[in-house]
């Protein structure tokens, strides 16, 4: 029987620096220099990296917008015996980027897939956060839509693990406010500009982090490390927030006015307060 892995090429998943170029490993440099093709999210960004290390290579763009077409091309090259080094703009390819799809397709086709380790923002932030490093849950980027983000946060609320999230500077305050509303004021660390000249950590709690950001710290890409939620008792359901209970009743066919009245009476809160909350969430009451 022919060993397909000796006939096919190899897909190397090469980690690149997340800021400090000294974190580029000798092995990753060698893989990039020896590969027949280098697949990159942003070829201009990767070309700068290659030039810095004096590496010549044939660059192919592979990003979220081109992954279907380029993925098919790269897989064809692998099946023809070519070696492909896949990189992201920073850190590990396949973590919160389209590299995951190519690795999955290559494995399904019987192509050898080899990790080439290096820097990673999530793990760097975790080990320097001061929070328990095990177990941890990596959630990547939360949804951009407020509604979808709220639903995602609620579904993760009771995971009994340290939570790791990525976020962009222009959304960081809005996202943290949603996390505070959904999960409460948990202990957390926020890391920005990891391994770079202006690397900075905030360590405290979510409300304190919002104050830190308001003072002018919301610059650079962020990695958030947030304390674990309390696990629900077996078979127990988390109590809905008052507004969510109103929405649940409406979804079950209760008219909005009656739903507001029922929840207000049950929770012993003014109906007008619930009504105003509903309005503030951008929903018609």
Coordinates of C-alpha atoms in Angstrom, one line a residue:
X1 CA 0.0 0.0 0.0
X2 CA 1.3 3.4 -0.9
X3 CA 1.9 5.8 2.0
X4 CA 0.0 8.9 0.9
X5 CA 1.9 11.1 3.3
X6 CA 5.2 10.3 1.4
X7 CA 3.5 11.1 -2.0
X8 CA 1.6 14.3 -1.0
X9 CA 3.2 17.5 0.2
X10 CA 3.1 18.8 3.8
X11 CA 1.1 21.7 5.2
X12 CA 3.2 23.5 7.9
X13 CA 1.2 25.7 10.3
X14 CA 3.9 28.3 11.1
X15 CA 3.5 30.6 14.1
X16 CA 4.8 34.1 13.5
X17 CA 5.6 36.9 16.0
X18 CA 2.7 38.7 17.6
X19 CA 4.9 41.8 18.0
X20 CA 8.5 41.2 18.9
X21 CA 10.4 39.8 15.9
X22 CA 12.8 38.0 18.3
X23 CA 10.0 35.5 18.9
X24 CA 10.4 34.1 15.4
X25 CA 11.9 30.7 15.9
X26 CA 14.8 29.3 13.8
X27 CA 12.6 26.3 12.8
X28 CA 9.8 28.6 11.5
X29 CA 12.4 30.6 9.5
X30 CA 13.6 27.3 8.0
X31 CA 10.1 26.1 7.1
X32 CA 9.3 29.4 5.4
X33 CA 12.6 29.3 3.5
X34 CA 12.1 25.7 2.4
X35 CA 8.4 25.7 1.5
X36 CA 7.3 25.7 -2.1
X37 CA 4.5 28.1 -1.3
X38 CA 3.8 30.5 1.6
X39 CA 0.1 31.1 2.2
X40 CA -0.6 34.4 4.1
X41 CA -3.5 36.4 5.3
X42 CA -1.9 39.7 4.2
X43 CA 0.9 39.1 1.7
X44 CA 2.3 42.7 2.2
X45 CA 2.5 42.2 5.9
X46 CA 4.2 38.8 5.5
X47 CA 6.6 40.1 2.9
X48 CA 7.9 42.5 5.4
X49 CA 8.5 39.6 7.8
X50 CA 10.2 37.6 5.1
X51 CA 12.4 40.5 4.1
X52 CA 13.5 41.1 7.7
X53 CA 14.8 37.5 7.9
X54 CA 16.1 37.4 4.4
X55 CA 13.7 34.7 3.3
X56 CA 12.7 34.4 -0.4
X57 CA 9.5 32.6 -1.1
X58 CA 6.5 32.4 -3.3
X59 CA 3.6 34.2 -1.5
X60 CA 0.0 33.3 -2.1
X61 CA -2.9 35.2 -0.5
X62 CA -5.2 33.1 1.7
X63 CA -7.7 35.1 3.8
X64 CA -11.3 35.0 4.9
X65 CA -12.4 36.4 1.5
X66 CA -10.4 34.1 -0.7
X67 CA -10.2 31.0 1.4
X68 CA -12.7 29.0 -0.8
X69 CA -10.9 29.6 -4.1
X70 CA -7.4 29.7 -2.7
X71 CA -8.0 26.8 -0.4
X72 CA -8.9 24.6 -3.4
X73 CA -5.7 25.7 -5.2
X74 CA -3.5 25.1 -2.1
X75 CA -4.9 21.7 -1.5
X76 CA -4.3 20.8 -5.2
X77 CA -0.7 21.9 -4.8
X78 CA -0.3 19.8 -1.6
X79 CA -1.8 16.7 -3.4
X80 CA 0.8 17.2 -6.2
X81 CA 3.6 17.0 -3.6
X82 CA 4.3 20.6 -2.9
X83 CA 4.9 21.9 0.6
X84 CA 2.9 24.8 1.9
X85 CA 3.8 27.0 4.9
X86 CA 0.6 28.7 6.2
X87 CA 1.0 31.8 8.3
X88 CA -1.4 34.3 9.8
X89 CA -0.7 38.0 10.4
X90 CA 0.4 37.2 13.9
X91 CA 0.7 34.1 16.1
X92 CA -0.7 30.7 15.2
X93 CA -2.6 30.2 12.0
X94 CA -6.0 28.6 12.5
X95 CA -6.8 30.4 15.8
X96 CA -9.4 33.1 15.1
X97 CA -8.4 33.1 11.4
X98 CA -9.2 31.2 8.2
X99 CA -6.3 28.8 8.5
X100 CA -8.5 26.4 10.4
X101 CA -10.4 25.6 7.2
X102 CA -7.3 24.7 5.2
X103 CA -5.9 22.5 8.0
X104 CA -9.3 20.7 8.1
X105 CA -9.4 20.2 4.4
X106 CA -5.8 18.9 4.2
X107 CA -6.4 16.4 7.0
X108 CA -9.5 15.1 5.3
X109 CA -7.5 14.6 2.1
X110 CA -4.8 12.6 3.9
X111 CA -2.2 15.4 3.7
X112 CA 0.3 15.6 6.5
X113 CA -0.3 18.7 8.7
X114 CA 2.6 19.8 11.0
X115 CA 2.4 22.5 13.7
X116 CA 5.5 24.8 13.9
X117 CA 5.1 26.5 17.4
X118 CA 5.8 30.0 18.4
X119 CA 4.2 33.1 20.0
X120 CA 0.5 33.1 20.9
X121 CA -1.4 36.0 22.4
X122 CA -4.0 34.0 24.3
X123 CA -1.5 31.9 26.2
X124 CA 0.8 34.9 26.8
X125 CA -2.0 36.8 28.4
X126 CA -3.2 33.8 30.4
X127 CA 0.1 33.0 32.1
X128 CA 0.7 36.6 33.0
X129 CA -2.9 37.3 34.1
X130 CA -2.7 36.2 37.7
X131 CA -5.9 34.1 37.2
X132 CA -6.0 30.3 37.2
X133 CA -4.4 28.9 34.0
X134 CA -6.3 25.6 34.1
X135 CA -9.0 24.9 33.0
X136 CA -9.3 27.7 30.4
X137 CA -11.8 28.4 27.6
X138 CA -10.8 30.3 24.5
X139 CA -13.7 32.2 22.9
X140 CA -11.9 34.3 20.3
X141 CA -13.8 37.3 19.1
X142 CA -17.3 37.9 20.3
X143 CA -20.0 38.6 17.6
X144 CA -20.2 42.3 16.4
X145 CA -24.0 42.4 16.7
X146 CA -25.1 43.4 20.3
X147 CA -28.0 40.9 20.1
X148 CA -25.8 38.0 19.0
X149 CA -23.1 39.0 21.4
X150 CA -25.5 39.0 24.3
X151 CA -26.8 35.5 23.3
X152 CA -23.2 34.2 23.1
X153 CA -22.3 35.6 26.5
X154 CA -25.4 34.1 28.1
X155 CA -24.5 30.7 26.6
X156 CA -21.0 30.9 28.1
X157 CA -22.0 32.4 31.4
X158 CA -21.7 29.3 33.5
X159 CA -18.6 27.7 32.0
X160 CA -16.4 26.9 35.0
X161 CA -13.1 27.9 33.4
X162 CA -11.0 31.0 33.0
X163 CA -12.3 32.8 29.8
X164 CA -10.0 34.1 27.1
X165 CA -11.3 36.6 24.5
X166 CA -9.8 38.7 21.8
X167 CA -11.1 42.2 21.0
X168 CA -10.4 45.2 18.8
X169 CA -9.7 48.6 20.5
X170 CA -12.7 50.4 18.9
X171 CA -15.1 47.8 20.5
X172 CA -13.4 47.0 23.7
X173 CA -15.5 49.3 26.0
X174 CA -18.8 48.3 24.5
X175 CA -17.9 44.6 24.8
X176 CA -16.8 44.9 28.4
X177 CA -20.0 46.6 29.4
X178 CA -22.0 43.7 27.8
X179 CA -19.8 41.2 29.7
X180 CA -20.3 43.1 32.9
X181 CA -24.1 43.2 32.4
X182 CA -24.2 39.4 31.6
X183 CA -21.5 37.9 33.8
X184 CA -21.3 40.4 36.7
X185 CA -18.1 42.1 38.0
X186 CA -15.6 39.2 37.7
X187 CA -11.9 39.4 38.3
X188 CA -10.0 39.9 35.0
X189 CA -6.8 40.9 33.3
X190 CA -6.6 42.8 30.0
X191 CA -3.4 42.7 28.0
X192 CA -2.6 45.0 25.1
X193 CA 0.3 45.3 22.7
X194 CA 1.7 42.0 23.9
X195 CA 5.5 41.5 23.3
X196 CA 5.7 45.0 21.9
X197 CA 7.4 48.1 23.2
X198 CA 4.3 49.4 24.9
X199 CA 3.0 46.1 26.3
X200 CA 0.6 46.8 29.2
X201 CA -1.5 44.8 31.6
X202 CA -4.5 45.8 33.6
X203 CA -5.3 43.4 36.5
X204 CA -8.4 43.8 38.7
X205 CA -12.0 43.4 37.8
X206 CA -14.3 44.3 34.9
X207 CA -15.6 47.6 36.3
X208 CA -12.1 48.7 37.1
X209 CA -10.9 47.8 33.6
X210 CA -13.7 50.0 32.2
X211 CA -12.3 52.9 34.3
X212 CA -8.8 52.2 33.1
X213 CA -10.0 52.2 29.4
X214 CA -11.9 55.4 29.9
X215 CA -8.7 57.0 31.1
X216 CA -7.2 56.5 27.7
X217 CA -5.9 52.9 27.6
X218 CA -8.1 51.7 24.7
X219 CA -5.3 51.4 22.1
X220 CA -3.9 48.3 20.4
X221 CA -5.3 44.8 20.1
X222 CA -6.6 43.4 23.4
X223 CA -6.6 39.9 24.9
X224 CA -9.1 39.6 27.8
X225 CA -8.7 37.0 30.5
X226 CA -11.8 36.8 32.8
X227 CA -12.4 34.7 35.9
X228 CA -14.5 31.6 35.7
X229 CA -18.3 31.5 36.1
X230 CA -20.1 29.5 38.7
X231 CA -21.1 26.1 37.4
X232 CA -24.8 25.4 37.5
X233 CA -26.0 22.6 39.8
X234 CA -26.8 19.5 37.8
X235 CA -30.2 19.9 36.1
X236 CA -30.6 23.5 37.4
X237 CA -31.5 26.3 35.0
X238 CA -30.0 29.8 35.5
X239 CA -32.6 32.3 36.5
X240 CA -33.5 34.6 33.6
X241 CA -32.8 38.3 33.9
X242 CA -36.1 40.2 34.2
X243 CA -36.0 41.5 30.6
X244 CA -35.1 38.1 29.3
X245 CA -38.1 36.6 31.2
X246 CA -40.3 39.2 29.5
X247 CA -39.0 38.2 26.1
X248 CA -39.5 34.6 27.0
X249 CA -43.2 35.2 27.8
X250 CA -43.7 37.2 24.6
X251 CA -42.1 34.4 22.6
X252 CA -44.5 32.0 24.3
X253 CA -47.5 34.0 23.0
X254 CA -48.1 36.4 26.0
X255 CA -48.8 40.0 24.9
X256 CA -46.2 42.5 25.8
X257 CA -48.3 44.5 28.3
X258 CA -49.3 41.4 30.2
X259 CA -45.7 40.0 30.2
X260 CA -44.4 43.2 31.6
X261 CA -47.0 43.2 34.4
X262 CA -46.4 39.5 35.3
X263 CA -42.6 39.9 35.5
X264 CA -42.8 43.2 37.4
X265 CA -45.2 41.6 40.0
X266 CA -43.1 38.4 40.3
X267 CA -39.8 40.3 40.7
X268 CA -41.3 43.0 42.9
X269 CA -40.0 45.8 40.6
X270 CA -42.0 48.7 39.2
X271 CA -43.6 48.0 35.8
X272 CA -42.4 51.4 34.6
X273 CA -38.8 50.4 35.3
X274 CA -39.1 47.3 33.2
X275 CA -40.8 49.3 30.5
X276 CA -37.9 51.9 30.4
X277 CA -35.3 49.1 30.3
X278 CA -37.0 47.6 27.3
X279 CA -37.0 51.0 25.6
X280 CA -33.3 51.6 26.4
X281 CA -32.5 48.2 24.7
X282 CA -33.9 49.6 21.5
X283 CA -37.1 47.5 21.6
X284 CA -40.6 48.8 21.2
X285 CA -42.7 48.5 24.3

